[in-house]
DNA sequence: CGAATAATGATATATTGTAACCTTCGCCGA
DNA sequence: TCGGCGAAGGTTACAATATATCATTATTCG
């Protein structure tokens, strides 16, 4: 098996390799990941994932509800969107950006690690970083403090180079 | 001048020393810091800071509005609380915990650095960590990516040792 | 097929966050 | 002293985000 990306070790988990995906490729990967988790890849879920993946910046559940409603020609209530977004987050198909109350599609579903997001105050775009040393240090600090079931969130608000 | 704490250098800023404060001491430090920033230490602000500092876990603006209303025997609108919390955050008297939509008093006002919060999903208590190496690395990663005016947020959700 | 389970729809409500405009009060110069 | 000015807070209205509950439809599986 060819090694086509960076390597990750998280909290004693197995080794992963990393493959950033997009477009049709990403859709397929998301579907496979969700199904491997024993969940159904329904029309609604496919549309929501697609809308999220196409969106250039973190999207709120309400943004997504609007976009999906338009695409389906029929109103989809935010609570349905929330349900599916929650599922996506727990199955690693999407991430919640806490400082923006919004969600982004995970460009590497199936690859479990802590992501770092840089969010521009100006244009709202979120840049996705991966830095295993960094996230491992954060996890370790929390573990030393006696925490378990860790879910680190590392986000940096600021102004991106385009908007500067 | 005695050196009574850890040392910090952040983003080329001057050296600080660190002194965790509480009770009357913390109140005084907050007042001094706010006034040094050219802002008034009013009754309302004093009460809100006190309520926040006494609160054992991150408090929402609405929590604070209730507590302050009770203490003053007169309704204080969340609106007013938000205004003052925003001021506190910009002047470093308080921090916003993004993953909890809530605020904590800064135990070291006047001492500028990035804090790490560990928030327990169970009891809601936020443990405050400082780790300069870690936060410096986060800042550097964002800077390398071309971001400026950085405001890192490092939070870890999980379960604390008490609740485990 | 038919029961059990999963997914979504519909509606209501809770929680969090802003905007706009008004009143009060302290401060300062005419 | 008077009147203007600006900061702080009050009041009201509303927007944005999130959850709860129950009904309905779709899937799974024996
Ligand atoms: Zn990542
Ligand atoms: Zn930007
Ligand atoms: Zn700190
Ligand atoms: Zn706990």
Coordinates of C-alpha atoms (C1' of nucleotides) and ligand atoms in Angstrom, one line a residue:
Chain A
X1 CA 0.0 0.0 0.0
X2 CA 1.5 3.3 -1.1
X3 CA 2.1 5.9 1.6
X4 CA 0.5 9.0 0.2
X5 CA 0.3 11.5 3.1
X6 CA 1.5 12.5 6.6
X7 CA 1.4 10.0 9.4
X8 CA -0.6 10.5 12.6
X9 CA -0.6 8.9 16.0
X10 CA -3.3 10.1 18.5
X11 CA -3.8 9.1 22.0
X12 CA -2.4 5.6 21.4
X13 CA -4.6 5.1 18.4
X14 CA -3.4 3.2 15.3
X15 CA -1.4 4.9 12.6
X16 CA -3.2 6.7 9.9
X17 CA -2.2 8.2 6.7
X18 CA -3.7 11.3 5.5
X19 CA -5.3 12.2 2.3
X20 CA -6.9 15.5 1.7
X21 CA -9.9 15.0 -0.6
X22 CA -12.3 17.2 -2.5
X23 CA -15.3 17.0 -4.9
X24 CA -16.5 13.6 -6.0
X25 CA -13.7 11.9 -4.2
X26 CA -14.6 13.5 -0.9
X27 CA -18.3 12.5 -1.3
X28 CA -17.3 8.9 -1.8
X29 CA -15.0 8.9 1.2
X30 CA -17.7 10.4 3.4
X31 CA -20.3 7.9 2.3
X32 CA -17.8 5.0 2.9
X33 CA -16.9 6.4 6.4
X34 CA -20.5 6.8 7.4
X35 CA -21.5 3.4 6.3
X36 CA -18.5 1.8 8.0
X37 CA -19.8 3.4 11.2
X38 CA -23.1 1.5 10.6
X39 CA -25.1 4.6 9.6
X40 CA -27.2 5.1 6.5
X41 CA -26.1 7.3 3.6
X42 CA -29.5 8.8 2.9
X43 CA -30.4 11.4 0.3
X44 CA -30.8 14.1 3.0
X45 CA -27.4 13.3 4.4
X46 CA -25.8 13.3 1.0
X47 CA -27.2 16.7 0.2
X48 CA -26.2 18.2 3.5
X49 CA -22.7 16.9 3.2
X50 CA -22.4 18.1 -0.3
X51 CA -23.7 21.6 0.6
X52 CA -21.3 21.7 3.5
X53 CA -18.4 20.5 1.3
X54 CA -19.1 23.1 -1.4
X55 CA -19.4 25.9 1.1
X56 CA -16.3 28.0 1.0
X57 CA -16.4 28.9 4.7
X58 CA -17.9 27.4 7.9
X59 CA -21.6 27.3 7.6
X60 CA -24.2 27.6 10.3
X61 CA -27.0 25.0 10.6
X62 CA -29.3 27.7 9.4
X63 CA -27.2 28.5 6.4
X64 CA -27.3 24.9 5.5
X65 CA -31.0 24.6 6.1
X66 CA -31.6 27.5 3.6
X67 CA -29.2 26.1 1.0
X68 CA -30.7 22.6 1.3
X69 CA -34.2 23.9 1.2
X70 CA -33.5 25.8 -2.0
X71 CA -31.8 22.8 -3.6
X72 CA -34.7 20.5 -2.7
X73 CA -37.4 23.0 -3.5
X74 CA -38.9 22.2 -0.1
X75 CA -38.3 23.6 3.3
X76 CA -36.0 21.7 5.5
X77 CA -36.1 22.6 9.2
X78 CA -33.0 23.6 11.0
X79 CA -33.5 20.9 13.6
X80 CA -33.2 18.2 10.9
X81 CA -30.0 19.8 9.8
X82 CA -28.7 19.9 13.4
X83 CA -29.5 16.2 13.8
X84 CA -27.4 15.3 10.8
X85 CA -24.6 17.7 11.6
X86 CA -24.3 16.1 15.0
X87 CA -24.1 12.7 13.4
X88 CA -21.5 14.0 11.0
X89 CA -19.4 15.4 13.9
X90 CA -19.6 12.2 15.9
X91 CA -18.6 10.2 12.8
X92 CA -15.9 12.5 11.8
X93 CA -17.5 13.6 8.6
X94 CA -17.6 17.2 9.8
X95 CA -16.2 19.5 12.4
X96 CA -17.8 22.1 14.5
X97 CA -15.9 25.4 14.6
X98 CA -16.8 26.6 18.1
X99 CA -15.7 30.2 17.7
X100 CA -18.0 30.6 14.7
X101 CA -21.0 28.4 15.7
X102 CA -20.6 26.8 12.4
X103 CA -19.5 23.6 10.7
X104 CA -17.1 22.5 8.0
X105 CA -16.9 19.3 6.1
X106 CA -13.9 17.2 7.1
X107 CA -11.6 17.0 4.2
X108 CA -10.2 13.7 5.5
X109 CA -13.1 11.6 6.9
X110 CA -11.9 8.3 8.1
X111 CA -8.7 9.9 9.2
X112 CA -9.0 10.6 12.9
X113 CA -6.9 13.5 14.4
X114 CA -7.2 16.9 16.0
X115 CA -7.5 19.7 13.5
X116 CA -6.5 23.3 14.0
X117 CA -8.6 26.0 12.4
X118 CA -7.6 29.5 11.6
X119 CA -10.6 31.7 11.1
X120 CA -10.5 35.1 9.5
X121 CA -12.5 37.8 11.3
X122 CA -12.9 39.6 8.0
X123 CA -13.9 37.1 5.4
X124 CA -14.9 34.2 7.6
X125 CA -12.8 31.6 5.8
X126 CA -11.4 28.9 7.9
X127 CA -8.0 27.5 7.1
X128 CA -7.4 24.0 8.2
X129 CA -4.1 23.0 9.7
X130 CA -2.8 19.7 11.0
X131 CA 0.1 19.6 13.5
X132 CA 0.4 16.4 15.4
X133 CA 3.1 17.5 17.7
X134 CA 1.0 20.5 18.8
X135 CA -2.2 18.6 19.3
X136 CA -0.4 15.8 21.1
X137 CA 1.0 18.4 23.5
X138 CA -2.5 19.8 24.2
X139 CA -3.9 16.3 24.8
X140 CA -1.0 15.5 27.1
X141 CA -1.5 18.7 29.1
X142 CA -5.1 17.8 29.6
X143 CA -4.3 14.2 30.5
X144 CA -1.8 15.3 33.1
X145 CA -4.5 17.4 34.6
X146 CA -6.6 14.3 35.0
X147 CA -9.0 14.7 32.2
X148 CA -10.3 11.8 30.1
X149 CA -12.4 11.5 27.0
X150 CA -10.5 14.4 25.5
X151 CA -11.8 16.6 22.7
X152 CA -9.4 19.4 22.1
X153 CA -10.4 22.5 20.2
X154 CA -7.6 24.6 18.8
X155 CA -8.8 27.6 16.9
X156 CA -7.1 30.9 16.1
X157 CA -9.2 33.9 15.3
X158 CA -7.4 36.6 13.3
X159 CA -7.0 38.2 9.9
X160 CA -5.9 36.1 6.9
X161 CA -3.3 37.2 4.4
X162 CA -5.9 38.0 1.8
X163 CA -7.7 40.4 4.1
X164 CA -4.7 41.9 5.7
Chain B
X1 CA 10.7 43.7 42.9
X2 CA 10.4 40.1 43.9
X3 CA 9.8 37.5 41.2
X4 CA 6.7 35.6 42.3
X5 CA 5.6 33.6 39.4
X6 CA 6.2 32.1 36.0
X7 CA 7.6 34.2 33.2
X8 CA 5.9 34.8 29.8
X9 CA 6.8 36.2 26.5
X10 CA 4.1 36.5 23.9
X11 CA 4.4 37.6 20.4
X12 CA 7.3 39.9 21.2
X13 CA 5.5 41.5 24.1
X14 CA 7.3 42.5 27.2
X15 CA 8.1 40.1 30.1
X16 CA 5.3 39.6 32.6
X17 CA 5.3 37.8 35.8
X18 CA 2.3 35.9 36.9
X19 CA 0.4 36.0 40.1
X20 CA -2.8 34.0 40.4
X21 CA -5.2 36.0 42.5
X22 CA -8.5 35.5 44.3
X23 CA -11.0 37.3 46.6
X24 CA -10.3 40.8 47.6
X25 CA -6.9 40.7 46.0
X26 CA -8.4 39.9 42.6
X27 CA -11.0 42.6 42.9
X28 CA -8.4 45.2 43.5
X29 CA -6.2 43.9 40.6
X30 CA -9.2 44.0 38.3
X31 CA -10.1 47.6 39.3
X32 CA -6.5 48.7 38.8
X33 CA -6.3 47.1 35.4
X34 CA -9.5 48.5 34.2
X35 CA -8.6 52.0 35.3
X36 CA -5.2 51.8 33.8
X37 CA -7.0 51.1 30.5
X38 CA -8.8 54.4 31.0
X39 CA -12.1 52.8 31.9
X40 CA -14.2 53.5 34.9
X41 CA -14.6 51.0 37.8
X42 CA -18.4 51.6 38.4
X43 CA -20.7 49.8 40.8
X44 CA -22.3 47.8 38.1
X45 CA -18.9 46.7 36.8
X46 CA -17.6 45.8 40.3
X47 CA -20.7 43.7 41.0
X48 CA -20.5 41.9 37.7
X49 CA -16.8 41.2 38.1
X50 CA -17.4 40.0 41.6
X51 CA -20.3 37.7 40.6
X52 CA -18.2 36.3 37.8
X53 CA -15.2 35.7 40.1
X54 CA -17.3 34.0 42.8
X55 CA -18.9 31.7 40.2
X56 CA -17.4 28.3 40.3
X57 CA -17.8 27.6 36.7
X58 CA -18.0 29.5 33.4
X59 CA -21.2 31.7 33.6
X60 CA -23.4 32.7 30.7
X61 CA -24.3 36.3 30.3
X62 CA -27.8 35.3 31.3
X63 CA -26.6 33.5 34.5
X64 CA -24.8 36.7 35.4
X65 CA -27.8 38.8 34.7
X66 CA -29.9 36.7 37.1
X67 CA -27.3 36.7 39.8
X68 CA -26.7 40.5 39.6
X69 CA -30.4 41.2 39.4
X70 CA -30.9 39.3 42.7
X71 CA -28.0 41.0 44.4
X72 CA -29.2 44.4 43.4
X73 CA -32.8 43.7 44.0
X74 CA -33.6 45.2 40.6
X75 CA -33.6 43.6 37.2
X76 CA -30.5 44.0 35.1
X77 CA -31.0 43.2 31.4
X78 CA -28.6 40.7 29.7
X79 CA -27.9 43.4 27.3
X80 CA -26.1 45.5 30.0
X81 CA -24.2 42.4 31.1
X82 CA -23.0 41.7 27.6
X83 CA -21.7 45.2 27.2
X84 CA -19.7 44.9 30.4
X85 CA -18.5 41.4 29.6
X86 CA -17.3 42.5 26.2
X87 CA -15.4 45.3 28.0
X88 CA -13.9 42.8 30.4
X89 CA -12.7 40.6 27.6
X90 CA -11.1 43.4 25.7
X91 CA -9.4 44.6 28.8
X92 CA -8.3 41.1 29.9
X93 CA -10.4 41.1 33.1
X94 CA -12.4 38.1 31.8
X95 CA -12.2 35.4 29.2
X96 CA -14.8 33.9 27.0
X97 CA -15.0 30.1 26.9
X98 CA -16.1 29.6 23.3
X99 CA -17.1 26.0 23.7
X100 CA -19.4 26.9 26.6
X101 CA -20.8 30.2 25.4
X102 CA -19.7 31.5 28.8
X103 CA -17.3 33.7 30.6
X104 CA -14.8 33.3 33.4
X105 CA -13.0 36.0 35.5
X106 CA -9.3 36.2 34.6
X107 CA -7.4 35.2 37.7
X108 CA -4.5 37.3 36.5
X109 CA -5.7 40.5 35.0
X110 CA -2.9 42.7 33.8
X111 CA -1.0 39.7 32.9
X112 CA -1.4 39.1 29.2
X113 CA -1.1 35.6 27.8
X114 CA -3.0 32.8 26.1
X115 CA -4.8 30.6 28.5
X116 CA -5.9 27.0 28.0
X117 CA -9.2 25.8 29.5
X118 CA -10.2 22.3 30.2
X119 CA -14.0 22.1 30.5
X120 CA -15.7 19.1 32.1
X121 CA -18.7 17.9 30.2
X122 CA -20.2 16.5 33.4
X123 CA -19.8 19.2 36.0
X124 CA -19.1 22.2 33.7
X125 CA -16.1 23.3 35.7
X126 CA -13.3 24.9 33.7
X127 CA -9.7 24.2 34.7
X128 CA -7.3 27.0 33.8
X129 CA -3.9 26.0 32.4
X130 CA -1.0 28.2 31.2
X131 CA 1.6 26.7 29.0
X132 CA 3.7 29.3 27.1
X133 CA 5.5 26.8 24.9
X134 CA 2.2 25.4 23.7
X135 CA 0.5 28.7 23.0
X136 CA 3.6 30.1 21.4
X137 CA 3.6 27.1 19.0
X138 CA -0.1 27.7 18.1
X139 CA 0.6 31.4 17.5
X140 CA 3.6 30.6 15.3
X141 CA 1.6 28.1 13.3
X142 CA -1.0 30.7 12.6
X143 CA 1.6 33.3 11.8
X144 CA 3.4 31.0 9.4
X145 CA 0.0 30.6 7.6
X146 CA -0.1 34.4 7.1
X147 CA -2.5 35.3 9.8
X148 CA -2.2 38.5 11.9
X149 CA -3.9 40.0 14.9
X150 CA -4.0 36.5 16.4
X151 CA -6.4 35.4 19.1
X152 CA -5.8 31.8 19.8
X153 CA -8.4 29.7 21.7
X154 CA -7.3 26.4 23.1
X155 CA -9.9 24.5 24.9
X156 CA -10.3 20.9 25.8
X157 CA -13.6 19.3 26.4
X158 CA -13.6 16.1 28.4
X159 CA -14.3 14.7 31.8
X160 CA -12.5 15.9 34.9
X161 CA -10.9 13.6 37.5
X162 CA -13.7 14.4 40.0
X163 CA -16.4 13.2 37.6
X164 CA -14.5 10.3 36.2
Chain C
dC1 C1' -45.5 -9.2 4.4
dG2 C1' -45.4 -7.1 9.1
dA3 C1' -43.1 -5.6 13.2
dA4 C1' -39.3 -3.2 14.8
dT5 C1' -36.1 0.4 14.2
dA6 C1' -34.2 4.4 12.0
dA7 C1' -34.8 8.8 9.7
dT8 C1' -37.1 12.8 8.8
dG9 C1' -41.0 16.4 9.4
dA10 C1' -43.5 19.7 12.0
dT11 C1' -44.0 22.7 15.7
dA12 C1' -42.9 24.8 19.8
dT13 C1' -39.7 26.7 22.8
dA14 C1' -35.2 27.7 25.1
dT15 C1' -30.9 29.9 24.9
dT16 C1' -27.6 33.1 23.3
dG17 C1' -26.5 37.5 21.2
dT18 C1' -27.4 42.5 18.9
dA19 C1' -29.5 46.9 17.6
dA20 C1' -31.6 51.1 18.5
dC21 C1' -33.0 54.6 21.2
dC22 C1' -33.6 56.8 25.7
dT23 C1' -32.3 58.6 30.5
dT24 C1' -29.0 59.7 33.9
dC25 C1' -25.1 61.7 35.5
dG26 C1' -20.6 63.5 35.9
dC27 C1' -17.4 66.5 33.9
dC28 C1' -15.7 70.7 31.8
dG29 C1' -15.5 75.0 29.5
dA30 C1' -18.1 79.4 28.6
Chain D
dT1 C1' -23.7 78.8 37.4
dC2 C1' -25.2 77.2 33.2
dG3 C1' -25.4 74.3 29.4
dG4 C1' -23.2 71.1 26.4
dC5 C1' -21.0 66.8 25.9
dG6 C1' -19.9 62.1 26.4
dA7 C1' -19.9 57.7 29.1
dA8 C1' -22.7 54.4 31.4
dG9 C1' -26.5 52.1 31.9
dG10 C1' -31.8 51.2 31.1
dT11 C1' -35.6 49.6 28.1
dT12 C1' -37.4 47.3 24.4
dA13 C1' -37.4 44.8 20.5
dC14 C1' -35.5 41.4 17.7
dA15 C1' -32.1 38.1 15.5
dA16 C1' -29.5 34.0 15.6
dT17 C1' -28.5 29.6 17.5
dA18 C1' -30.0 25.3 19.7
dT19 C1' -33.0 21.7 21.7
dA20 C1' -37.4 19.1 22.9
dT21 C1' -41.4 16.5 21.7
dC22 C1' -44.3 14.1 19.1
dA23 C1' -46.1 12.7 14.4
dT24 C1' -45.0 10.6 10.1
dT25 C1' -42.4 8.1 6.7
dA26 C1' -38.7 5.0 5.2
dT27 C1' -35.6 0.9 6.0
dT28 C1' -34.3 -3.2 7.8
dC29 C1' -34.9 -7.8 8.8
dG30 C1' -37.1 -12.0 10.3
Ligands
LIG1 ZN1 -7.2 18.0 10.0
LIG2 ZN1 -9.9 36.8 5.3
LIG3 ZN1 -3.9 32.0 32.1
LIG4 ZN1 -16.3 17.4 36.3

